[in-house]
mmCIF file of C-alpha atoms in Angstrom:
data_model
loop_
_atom_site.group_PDB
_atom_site.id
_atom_site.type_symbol
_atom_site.label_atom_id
_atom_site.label_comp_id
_atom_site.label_asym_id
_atom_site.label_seq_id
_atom_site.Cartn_x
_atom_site.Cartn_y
_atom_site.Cartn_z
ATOM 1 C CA UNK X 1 -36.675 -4.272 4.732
ATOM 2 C CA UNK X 2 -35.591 -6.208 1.831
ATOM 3 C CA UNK X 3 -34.264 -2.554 -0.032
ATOM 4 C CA UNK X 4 -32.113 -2.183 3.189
ATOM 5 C CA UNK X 5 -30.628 -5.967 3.141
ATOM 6 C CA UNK X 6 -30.178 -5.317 -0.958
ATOM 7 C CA UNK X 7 -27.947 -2.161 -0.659
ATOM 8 C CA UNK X 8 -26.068 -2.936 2.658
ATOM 9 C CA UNK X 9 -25.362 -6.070 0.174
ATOM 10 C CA UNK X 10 -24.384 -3.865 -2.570
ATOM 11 C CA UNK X 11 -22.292 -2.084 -0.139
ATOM 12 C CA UNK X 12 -20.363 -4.633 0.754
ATOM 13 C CA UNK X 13 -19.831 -6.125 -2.487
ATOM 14 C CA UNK X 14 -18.512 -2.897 -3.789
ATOM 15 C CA UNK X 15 -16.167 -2.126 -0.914
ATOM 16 C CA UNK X 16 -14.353 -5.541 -0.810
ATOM 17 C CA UNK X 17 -13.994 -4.940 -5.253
ATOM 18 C CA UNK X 18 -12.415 -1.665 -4.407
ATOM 19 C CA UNK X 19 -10.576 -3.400 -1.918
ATOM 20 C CA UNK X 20 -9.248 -5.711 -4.134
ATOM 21 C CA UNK X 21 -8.547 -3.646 -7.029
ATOM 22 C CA UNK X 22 -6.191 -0.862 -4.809
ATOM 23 C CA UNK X 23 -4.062 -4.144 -3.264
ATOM 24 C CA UNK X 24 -3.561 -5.346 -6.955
ATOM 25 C CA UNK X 25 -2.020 -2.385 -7.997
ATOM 26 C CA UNK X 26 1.641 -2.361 -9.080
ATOM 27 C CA UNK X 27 4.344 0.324 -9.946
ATOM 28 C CA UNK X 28 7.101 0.877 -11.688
ATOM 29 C CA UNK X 29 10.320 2.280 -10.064
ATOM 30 C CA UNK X 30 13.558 3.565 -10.636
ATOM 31 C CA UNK X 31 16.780 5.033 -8.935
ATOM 32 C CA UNK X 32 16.656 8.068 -8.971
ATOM 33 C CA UNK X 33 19.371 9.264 -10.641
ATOM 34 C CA UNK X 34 17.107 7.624 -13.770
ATOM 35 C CA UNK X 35 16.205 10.979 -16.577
ATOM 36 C CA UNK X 36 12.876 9.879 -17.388
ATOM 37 C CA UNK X 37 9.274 10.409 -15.731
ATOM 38 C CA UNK X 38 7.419 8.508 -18.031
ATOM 39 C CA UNK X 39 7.426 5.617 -20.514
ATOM 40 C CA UNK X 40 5.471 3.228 -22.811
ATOM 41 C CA UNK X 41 4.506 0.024 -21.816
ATOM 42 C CA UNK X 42 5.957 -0.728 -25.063
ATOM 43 C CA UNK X 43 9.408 0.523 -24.337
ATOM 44 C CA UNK X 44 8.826 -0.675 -20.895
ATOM 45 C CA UNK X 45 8.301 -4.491 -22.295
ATOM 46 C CA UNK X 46 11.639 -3.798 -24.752
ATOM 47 C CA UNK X 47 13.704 -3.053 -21.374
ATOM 48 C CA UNK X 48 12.750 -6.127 -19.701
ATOM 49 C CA UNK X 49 13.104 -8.654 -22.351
ATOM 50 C CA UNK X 50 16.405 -7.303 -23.389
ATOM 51 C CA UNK X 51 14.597 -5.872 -26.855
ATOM 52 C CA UNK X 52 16.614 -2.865 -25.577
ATOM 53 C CA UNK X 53 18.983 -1.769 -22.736
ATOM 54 C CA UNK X 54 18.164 2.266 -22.689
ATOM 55 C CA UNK X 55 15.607 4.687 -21.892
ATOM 56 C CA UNK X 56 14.153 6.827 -24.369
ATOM 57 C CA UNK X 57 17.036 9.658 -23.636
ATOM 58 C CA UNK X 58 19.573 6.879 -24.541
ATOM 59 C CA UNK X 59 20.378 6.138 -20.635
ATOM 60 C CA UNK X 60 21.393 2.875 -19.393
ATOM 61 C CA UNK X 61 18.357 0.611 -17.943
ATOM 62 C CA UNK X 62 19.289 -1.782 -15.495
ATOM 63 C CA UNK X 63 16.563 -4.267 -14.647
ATOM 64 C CA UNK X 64 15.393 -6.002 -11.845
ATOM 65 C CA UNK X 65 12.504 -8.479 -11.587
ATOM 66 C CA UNK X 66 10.643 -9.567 -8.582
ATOM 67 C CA UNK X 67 8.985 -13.190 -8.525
ATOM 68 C CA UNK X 68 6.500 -13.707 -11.348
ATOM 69 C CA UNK X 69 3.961 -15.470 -8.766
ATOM 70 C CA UNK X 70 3.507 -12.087 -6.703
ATOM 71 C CA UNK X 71 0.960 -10.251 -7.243
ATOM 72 C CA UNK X 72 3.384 -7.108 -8.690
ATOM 73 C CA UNK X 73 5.271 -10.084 -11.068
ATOM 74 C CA UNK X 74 1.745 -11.271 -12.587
ATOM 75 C CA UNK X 75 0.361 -7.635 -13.002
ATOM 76 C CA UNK X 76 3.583 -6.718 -14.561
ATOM 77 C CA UNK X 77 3.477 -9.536 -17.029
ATOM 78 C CA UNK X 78 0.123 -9.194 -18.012
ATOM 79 C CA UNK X 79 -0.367 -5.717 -18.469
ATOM 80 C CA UNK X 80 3.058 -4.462 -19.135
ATOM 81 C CA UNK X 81 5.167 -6.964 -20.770
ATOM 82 C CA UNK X 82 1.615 -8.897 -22.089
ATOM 83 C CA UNK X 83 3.778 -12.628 -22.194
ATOM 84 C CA UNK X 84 2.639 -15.040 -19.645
ATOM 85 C CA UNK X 85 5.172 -16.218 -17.510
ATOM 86 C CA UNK X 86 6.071 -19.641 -19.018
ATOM 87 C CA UNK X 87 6.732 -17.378 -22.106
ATOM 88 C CA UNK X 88 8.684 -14.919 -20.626
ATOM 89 C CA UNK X 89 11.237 -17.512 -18.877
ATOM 90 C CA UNK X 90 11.719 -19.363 -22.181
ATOM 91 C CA UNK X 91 12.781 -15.669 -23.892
ATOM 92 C CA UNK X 92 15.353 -15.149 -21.120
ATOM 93 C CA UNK X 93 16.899 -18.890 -21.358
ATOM 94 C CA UNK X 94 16.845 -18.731 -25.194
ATOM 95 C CA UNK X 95 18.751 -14.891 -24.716
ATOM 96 C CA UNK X 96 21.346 -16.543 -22.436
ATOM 97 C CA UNK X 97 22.304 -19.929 -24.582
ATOM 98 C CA UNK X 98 22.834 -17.774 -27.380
ATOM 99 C CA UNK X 99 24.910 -15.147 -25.693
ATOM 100 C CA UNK X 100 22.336 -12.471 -26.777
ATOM 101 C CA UNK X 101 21.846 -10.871 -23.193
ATOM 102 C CA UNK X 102 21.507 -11.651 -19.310
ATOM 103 C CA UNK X 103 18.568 -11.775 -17.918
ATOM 104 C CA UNK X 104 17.452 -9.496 -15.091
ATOM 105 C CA UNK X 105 18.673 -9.777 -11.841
ATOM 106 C CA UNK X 106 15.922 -11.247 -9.658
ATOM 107 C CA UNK X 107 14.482 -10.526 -6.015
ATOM 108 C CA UNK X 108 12.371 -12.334 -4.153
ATOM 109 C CA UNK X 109 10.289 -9.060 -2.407
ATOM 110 C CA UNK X 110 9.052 -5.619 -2.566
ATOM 111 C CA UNK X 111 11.546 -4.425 -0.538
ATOM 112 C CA UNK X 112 14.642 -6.173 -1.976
ATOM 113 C CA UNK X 113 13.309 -4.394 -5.560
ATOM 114 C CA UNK X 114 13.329 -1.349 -3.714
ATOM 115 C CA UNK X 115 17.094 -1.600 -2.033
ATOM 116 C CA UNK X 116 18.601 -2.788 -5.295
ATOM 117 C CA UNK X 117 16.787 0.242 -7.458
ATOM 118 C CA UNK X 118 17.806 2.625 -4.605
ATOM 119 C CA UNK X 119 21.641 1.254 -4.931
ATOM 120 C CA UNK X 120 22.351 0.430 -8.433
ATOM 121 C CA UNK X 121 22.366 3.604 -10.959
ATOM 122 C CA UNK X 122 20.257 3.203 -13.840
ATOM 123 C CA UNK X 123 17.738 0.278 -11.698
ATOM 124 C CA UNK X 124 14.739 0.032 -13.134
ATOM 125 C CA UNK X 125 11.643 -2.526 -11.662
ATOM 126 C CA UNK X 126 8.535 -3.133 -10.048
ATOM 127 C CA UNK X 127 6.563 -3.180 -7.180
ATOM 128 C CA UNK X 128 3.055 -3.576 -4.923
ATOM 129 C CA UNK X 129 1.932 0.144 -5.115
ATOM 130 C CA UNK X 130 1.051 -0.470 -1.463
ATOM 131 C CA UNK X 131 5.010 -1.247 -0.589
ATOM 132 C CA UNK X 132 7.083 1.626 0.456
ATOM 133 C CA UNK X 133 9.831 3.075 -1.940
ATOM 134 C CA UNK X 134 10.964 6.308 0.030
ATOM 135 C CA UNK X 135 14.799 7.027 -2.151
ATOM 136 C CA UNK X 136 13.190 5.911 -5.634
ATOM 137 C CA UNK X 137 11.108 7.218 -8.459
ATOM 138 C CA UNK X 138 8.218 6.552 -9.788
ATOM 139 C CA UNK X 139 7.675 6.253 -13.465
ATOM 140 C CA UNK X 140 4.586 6.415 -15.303
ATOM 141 C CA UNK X 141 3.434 3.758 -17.786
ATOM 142 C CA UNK X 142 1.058 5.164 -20.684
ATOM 143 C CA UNK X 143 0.477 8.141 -18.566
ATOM 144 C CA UNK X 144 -0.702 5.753 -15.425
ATOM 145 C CA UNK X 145 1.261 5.816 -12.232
ATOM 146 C CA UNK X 146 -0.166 2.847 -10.826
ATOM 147 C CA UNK X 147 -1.750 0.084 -13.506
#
């Protein structure tokens, strides 16, 4: 009896992890008139904190950042970009007072990173890979589609 409470136990534990782990997941997008299929989370970071401004091909990147307390802003932080937030806001206000470069334009949801990727030629951003993003690309990030 005890073997049969341990791995219903077990069970659960492991479901709800997997759970957990597939709503956590985030993905980069872009519109799709964007050359590229895959990128470096090094080149990746260089787009969004204005290191650079083009793809690997030498297209324009235009970037687009969704609220750094969602779930897709912290995953993209940490594991992309690797700055924590506080960090990454103090880069962007020391770009703008010294003229350096704009910071990205910023939405507040899933879907308003999706509608401005979809509209804007050369959008690049990110999103919950749960969220829908039917008229974009995805792009892969050190060979991973989802990270």
């Amino acid at each position: 009896m005890m073997k049969k409470i341990m791995l219903v136990f077990l069970s659960i534990v492991l479901l709800l992890a997997l759970s957990v782990s597939a709503m956590g997941q985030t993905v980069l997008i872009a519109n799709s008139g964007v050359n590229v299929d895959s990128a470096s989370s090094n080149h990746v970071a260089n787009i969004f904190t204005g290191t650079t401004t083009k793809w690997s091909n030498g297209q324009k990147a235009v970037t687009v950042d969704q609220d750094k307390n969602s779930a897709a802003g912290k995953a993209f932080l940490s594991n992309i970009v690797k700055m924590s937030n506080s960090d990454y806001q103090n880069l962007w206000v020391e770009k703008m007072l010294s003229g350096e470069a704009e910071p990205p334009a910023v939405k507040s949801s899933d879907a308003e990173v999706v509608a401005f990727v979809k509209a804007t030629p050369g959008a690049v951003g990110f999103i919950s890979a749960s969220s829908p993003h039917d008229g974009v690309k995805t792009i892969k990030v050190d060979g991973k589609a989802k990270w």
